[in-house]
Amino acid sequence: MKEFFGILLIIVTLWISSPIVAIFLGISYSIGFNLDQDFITKSIGSRLLQIGIVLLGFTISITKAFEVASVYLPSISFLVLFTFIIGILLGKIIGVDKKLSILIASGAAICGATAMAAVAPILKAKPQDLLTAITIIFLLNAAAIIIFPLIGSFLDLSQNEFGAWVAMAIHDTSSVIGAAMIYGDTATESAATLKLGRTLWLIPLVIFLSLQYKNNDQSKAKLPIFVLFFVIAISFGSYLNFSDEIISTIRILSHSFLLIGLFCIGTQINKDALSNISMKPLQLSLILWLIVILASYLVVV
């Protein structure tokens, strides 16, 4: 029965074609049916999003990608370092456990749950701390998909400005793409390019923490391979110079994968995860995020 409703909700998601609806239908489905941790949607969400992002790469001009990257990547590098350092300092002030502070700061600085999952084995973080950090970041990212397009419209940001802002200010790639999709195609292309540039900072972070914690086993902390595939897709798309009809078809496919992926990401939240959130980590995550939102906006405008 729950599989049937899941398929039905995915069809509704594609029909409505809204990232906001996709993620909240996923949350409702997970809580309503109390899905098990090993339910299929929980394991394929990230993979579907990655496929959607790689497909998006085929529609992006390599010239435009370099143009956007050259303008904003120095600012992204500064914000990554700034966010990580401020996160650690705020954690000390608020009284959050050091390892949990590092998890939250890593997620806020680079790529949300992906960064947290990458550094957790190095820190030998408690499973409960990782679950807490990921749940908090997920909730903030779900809110971001709704809030950021509204603020962007109110501030009259251009497509490229909005894409750069969400790429710097929102944690998870899924929510960056979700918010940008609402704003427009150009915003989505800029956001995807810059967000994956931000993800590259996962490499020095892993090396730094491995040295700090005397951990030589970095096998569990590799850069997501889809970043490489995204770059290859941009190169191929620019070289092959697809017709408008083919690009339109690829965009539809990409959009569909992204929507279904967001729905599946939504199913990762459940009642148990929500009930285990404590106040201090939530305070740290929220304050740090507000600082990042303001700092990234000032950089963009």
C-alpha angles and dihedrals in degrees: 000000000000091000090055092051090047092056090045092052091049089054089050089049092054092044095051090039095202124136090208092054091044096057096041093047086054092052092047091048093050095047095039094053096030091230119212119247090248095051109134097245091060093060102041102045097089092043092054091049091050091052090050092050093048090050088050087057091066089063096050121092112232089221091056091045091055091044093054093041094051091055100046111022095084089053091047090053091052092048093049092055093040093050095047094049094044090048092056092046093047090049090057092047095048093042101244119157110268097238092047089049090053091049092051093043091049092051093046093046101046126007114333118233093007092060092044093051090048097052098036094082090049092051091041084228120188113260089234091055091051091048091049093049094046093047093051093047090048092054092049091048092049088054090047093061089061101035104043099058089049092051092043091054092046091051091043094232117181120243093259093044092051092046091052093045096053091042089058101035107039119072110213124055090226093060093041089057092041093054093043092050089060091052098048149286095276091050089051093052093048093045094050093049095048096040092055088048087055089050090062087073087074088082098060090039091056092047092048095049092044089057092045093050096036090239115151095177104094095154092108094050106063127146111261107266092219089074088067092045090051091055091047090050091053090050094047093045092052093045096047093044097210121214120255090255093055092045090050091052092048090050091052091050092046092049091050094050091047093050094048089044091053090050090053091046087055091057090062091079120082141166094266093054092049093049092053096060112116125205103243097054088046091052091049093049094047097046092045091049093051090052091050092047091054095041094049092047091053090050093050098046 
